[in-house]
Amino acid sequence: MFEPSPNTRWLPHVVVAAIVEREGKFLLVEEQTAEGLRLNQPAGHWERGETLLDAVRREALEETAHHVEPLALLGCYSTHYPRRDITYLRFAYVCSVRGFDADRKLDDGIVRAVWLTPGELAVSPIPHRSPLVMRCVQDYLGGRRFPLDFVAHQ
């Protein structure tokens, strides 16, 4: 197991995820990772100079070619990957689709965007990128929502 030096500064990776539901199906991506093909919500790292809302719009577009608009904060989640000693802090946003750019090339590593029901996602032969994929769907279905101004940017 990796043992960090006591002088090592701990820095979690801040990511955003778009939780997009339409007619009972959720927008997901099949992506190539170091662990092989995985299913995930459209998600990625928050970049310098962006708001979290800008980041979730950008990531959804880059990974699915769908233009999305955040409607609510679903929640803020953390998960740790001990094998690589990385902690992710995930801001998941409930989003609606505002458009689709069929000619847009998807990010490297993204195989395709897919729409799946919660049942199809739960039994998918493709592993989920993290336990947060299903957790976010469950929280969405449970009605969890926070206002967008729950997270303030100065």
mmCIF file of N, CA, C and O in Angstrom, residues 3-42:
data_model
loop_
_atom_site.group_PDB
_atom_site.id
_atom_site.type_symbol
_atom_site.label_atom_id
_atom_site.label_comp_id
_atom_site.label_asym_id
_atom_site.label_seq_id
_atom_site.Cartn_x
_atom_site.Cartn_y
_atom_site.Cartn_z
ATOM 1 N N GLU A 3 2.236 4.680 1.037
ATOM 2 C CA GLU A 3 2.309 5.449 2.279
ATOM 3 C C GLU A 3 2.893 6.827 1.961
ATOM 4 O O GLU A 3 4.077 6.946 1.663
ATOM 5 N N PRO A 4 2.066 7.872 2.011
ATOM 6 C CA PRO A 4 2.597 9.201 1.721
ATOM 7 C C PRO A 4 3.523 9.681 2.829
ATOM 8 O O PRO A 4 3.384 9.282 3.979
ATOM 9 N N SER A 5 4.436 10.535 2.455
ATOM 10 C CA SER A 5 5.325 11.160 3.424
ATOM 11 C C SER A 5 4.493 12.059 4.340
ATOM 12 O O SER A 5 3.514 12.659 3.905
ATOM 13 N N PRO A 6 4.865 12.163 5.609
ATOM 14 C CA PRO A 6 4.109 13.052 6.503
ATOM 15 C C PRO A 6 4.142 14.506 6.044
ATOM 16 O O PRO A 6 3.300 15.307 6.438
ATOM 17 N N ASN A 7 5.097 14.847 5.193
ATOM 18 C CA ASN A 7 5.196 16.215 4.690
ATOM 19 C C ASN A 7 4.426 16.421 3.392
ATOM 20 O O ASN A 7 4.426 17.514 2.845
ATOM 21 N N THR A 8 3.809 15.351 2.870
ATOM 22 C CA THR A 8 3.052 15.437 1.632
ATOM 23 C C THR A 8 1.732 16.150 1.886
ATOM 24 O O THR A 8 0.989 15.776 2.792
ATOM 25 N N ARG A 9 1.446 17.130 1.081
ATOM 26 C CA ARG A 9 0.194 17.874 1.219
ATOM 27 C C ARG A 9 -0.910 17.099 0.506
ATOM 28 O O ARG A 9 -0.747 16.674 -0.639
ATOM 29 N N TRP A 10 -2.023 16.915 1.188
ATOM 30 C CA TRP A 10 -3.154 16.177 0.626
ATOM 31 C C TRP A 10 -4.008 17.127 -0.200
ATOM 32 O O TRP A 10 -4.449 18.174 0.275
ATOM 33 N N LEU A 11 -4.229 16.781 -1.469
ATOM 34 C CA LEU A 11 -5.031 17.601 -2.366
ATOM 35 C C LEU A 11 -6.046 16.723 -3.080
ATOM 36 O O LEU A 11 -5.690 15.961 -3.976
ATOM 37 N N PRO A 12 -7.323 16.818 -2.689
ATOM 38 C CA PRO A 12 -8.332 16.033 -3.404
ATOM 39 C C PRO A 12 -8.541 16.584 -4.806
ATOM 40 O O PRO A 12 -8.298 17.760 -5.070
ATOM 41 N N HIS A 13 -8.983 15.731 -5.703
ATOM 42 C CA HIS A 13 -9.304 16.123 -7.068
ATOM 43 C C HIS A 13 -10.772 16.542 -7.097
ATOM 44 O O HIS A 13 -11.648 15.739 -6.747
ATOM 45 N N VAL A 14 -11.034 17.764 -7.507
ATOM 46 C CA VAL A 14 -12.411 18.259 -7.572
ATOM 47 C C VAL A 14 -12.950 17.990 -8.975
ATOM 48 O O VAL A 14 -12.347 18.370 -9.977
ATOM 49 N N VAL A 15 -14.090 17.293 -9.015
ATOM 50 C CA VAL A 15 -14.724 16.946 -10.280
ATOM 51 C C VAL A 15 -16.206 17.331 -10.239
ATOM 52 O O VAL A 15 -16.786 17.508 -9.172
ATOM 53 N N VAL A 16 -16.768 17.447 -11.431
ATOM 54 C CA VAL A 16 -18.204 17.702 -11.578
ATOM 55 C C VAL A 16 -18.804 16.532 -12.349
ATOM 56 O O VAL A 16 -18.112 15.850 -13.103
ATOM 57 N N ALA A 17 -20.106 16.322 -12.160
ATOM 58 C CA ALA A 17 -20.813 15.278 -12.904
ATOM 59 C C ALA A 17 -22.196 15.795 -13.260
ATOM 60 O O ALA A 17 -22.848 16.471 -12.460
ATOM 61 N N ALA A 18 -22.635 15.487 -14.473
ATOM 62 C CA ALA A 18 -23.964 15.865 -14.948
ATOM 63 C C ALA A 18 -24.902 14.678 -14.791
ATOM 64 O O ALA A 18 -24.650 13.605 -15.367
ATOM 65 N N ILE A 19 -25.962 14.855 -14.045
ATOM 66 C CA ILE A 19 -26.983 13.827 -13.865
ATOM 67 C C ILE A 19 -28.154 14.260 -14.741
ATOM 68 O O ILE A 19 -28.852 15.225 -14.437
ATOM 69 N N VAL A 20 -28.301 13.572 -15.866
ATOM 70 C CA VAL A 20 -29.280 13.969 -16.880
ATOM 71 C C VAL A 20 -30.265 12.830 -17.081
ATOM 72 O O VAL A 20 -29.856 11.731 -17.472
ATOM 73 N N GLU A 21 -31.539 13.098 -16.815
ATOM 74 C CA GLU A 21 -32.588 12.095 -16.988
ATOM 75 C C GLU A 21 -33.583 12.594 -18.021
ATOM 76 O O GLU A 21 -33.949 13.766 -18.032
ATOM 77 N N ARG A 22 -33.989 11.698 -18.912
ATOM 78 C CA ARG A 22 -35.002 12.019 -19.913
ATOM 79 C C ARG A 22 -35.836 10.768 -20.152
ATOM 80 O O ARG A 22 -35.283 9.723 -20.511
ATOM 81 N N GLU A 23 -37.111 10.902 -19.913
ATOM 82 C CA GLU A 23 -38.063 9.809 -20.149
ATOM 83 C C GLU A 23 -37.634 8.508 -19.467
ATOM 84 O O GLU A 23 -37.700 7.423 -20.043
ATOM 85 N N GLY A 24 -37.138 8.641 -18.235
ATOM 86 C CA GLY A 24 -36.783 7.466 -17.452
ATOM 87 C C GLY A 24 -35.408 6.892 -17.721
ATOM 88 O O GLY A 24 -35.034 5.885 -17.123
ATOM 89 N N LYS A 25 -34.639 7.531 -18.608
ATOM 90 C CA LYS A 25 -33.287 7.061 -18.912
ATOM 91 C C LYS A 25 -32.269 8.139 -18.536
ATOM 92 O O LYS A 25 -32.556 9.330 -18.608
ATOM 93 N N PHE A 26 -31.084 7.667 -18.168
ATOM 94 C CA PHE A 26 -30.009 8.569 -17.752
ATOM 95 C C PHE A 26 -28.901 8.586 -18.791
ATOM 96 O O PHE A 26 -28.548 7.549 -19.354
ATOM 97 N N LEU A 27 -28.351 9.780 -19.008
ATOM 98 C CA LEU A 27 -27.250 9.964 -19.942
ATOM 99 C C LEU A 27 -25.949 9.532 -19.272
ATOM 100 O O LEU A 27 -25.586 10.049 -18.210
ATOM 101 N N LEU A 28 -25.272 8.577 -19.899
ATOM 102 C CA LEU A 28 -24.014 8.041 -19.383
ATOM 103 C C LEU A 28 -23.002 7.968 -20.508
ATOM 104 O O LEU A 28 -23.361 8.116 -21.681
ATOM 105 N N VAL A 29 -21.758 7.751 -20.128
ATOM 106 C CA VAL A 29 -20.710 7.566 -21.125
ATOM 107 C C VAL A 29 -19.999 6.246 -20.868
ATOM 108 O O VAL A 29 -19.831 5.828 -19.725
ATOM 109 N N GLU A 30 -19.636 5.594 -21.952
ATOM 110 C CA GLU A 30 -18.716 4.468 -21.887
ATOM 111 C C GLU A 30 -17.344 5.068 -22.171
ATOM 112 O O GLU A 30 -17.155 5.733 -23.195
ATOM 113 N N GLU A 31 -16.412 4.863 -21.250
ATOM 114 C CA GLU A 31 -15.094 5.470 -21.408
ATOM 115 C C GLU A 31 -13.986 4.476 -21.101
ATOM 116 O O GLU A 31 -14.132 3.607 -20.252
ATOM 117 N N GLN A 32 -12.898 4.626 -21.848
ATOM 118 C CA GLN A 32 -11.709 3.822 -21.602
ATOM 119 C C GLN A 32 -10.938 4.446 -20.444
ATOM 120 O O GLN A 32 -10.667 5.641 -20.441
ATOM 121 N N THR A 33 -10.605 3.628 -19.448
ATOM 122 C CA THR A 33 -9.833 4.086 -18.298
ATOM 123 C C THR A 33 -8.626 3.173 -18.133
ATOM 124 O O THR A 33 -8.495 2.174 -18.839
ATOM 125 N N ALA A 34 -7.786 3.478 -17.172
ATOM 126 C CA ALA A 34 -6.635 2.615 -16.878
ATOM 127 C C ALA A 34 -7.084 1.224 -16.443
ATOM 128 O O ALA A 34 -6.341 0.259 -16.584
ATOM 129 N N GLU A 35 -8.317 1.132 -15.938
ATOM 130 C CA GLU A 35 -8.872 -0.153 -15.496
ATOM 131 C C GLU A 35 -9.719 -0.815 -16.579
ATOM 132 O O GLU A 35 -10.364 -1.826 -16.328
ATOM 133 N N GLY A 36 -9.780 -0.249 -17.774
ATOM 134 C CA GLY A 36 -10.580 -0.805 -18.858
ATOM 135 C C GLY A 36 -11.834 0.021 -19.101
ATOM 136 O O GLY A 36 -11.980 1.137 -18.595
ATOM 137 N N LEU A 37 -12.771 -0.536 -19.868
ATOM 138 C CA LEU A 37 -14.008 0.159 -20.208
ATOM 139 C C LEU A 37 -14.876 0.315 -18.964
ATOM 140 O O LEU A 37 -15.092 -0.654 -18.226
ATOM 141 N N ARG A 38 -15.393 1.537 -18.744
ATOM 142 C CA ARG A 38 -16.221 1.832 -17.574
ATOM 143 C C ARG A 38 -17.401 2.703 -17.982
ATOM 144 O O ARG A 38 -17.339 3.441 -18.971
ATOM 145 N N LEU A 39 -18.470 2.643 -17.172
ATOM 146 C CA LEU A 39 -19.636 3.521 -17.320
ATOM 147 C C LEU A 39 -19.557 4.629 -16.287
ATOM 148 O O LEU A 39 -19.219 4.384 -15.125
ATOM 149 N N ASN A 40 -19.905 5.827 -16.711
ATOM 150 C CA ASN A 40 -19.861 6.975 -15.809
ATOM 151 C C ASN A 40 -20.874 8.000 -16.271
ATOM 152 O O ASN A 40 -21.291 8.000 -17.438
ATOM 153 N N GLN A 41 -21.263 8.877 -15.383
ATOM 154 C CA GLN A 41 -21.971 10.062 -15.824
ATOM 155 C C GLN A 41 -20.973 10.951 -16.568
ATOM 156 O O GLN A 41 -19.761 10.826 -16.346
ATOM 157 N N PRO A 42 -21.461 11.841 -17.434
ATOM 158 C CA PRO A 42 -20.535 12.825 -18.014
ATOM 159 C C PRO A 42 -19.893 13.589 -16.850
ATOM 160 O O PRO A 42 -20.600 14.190 -16.035
#
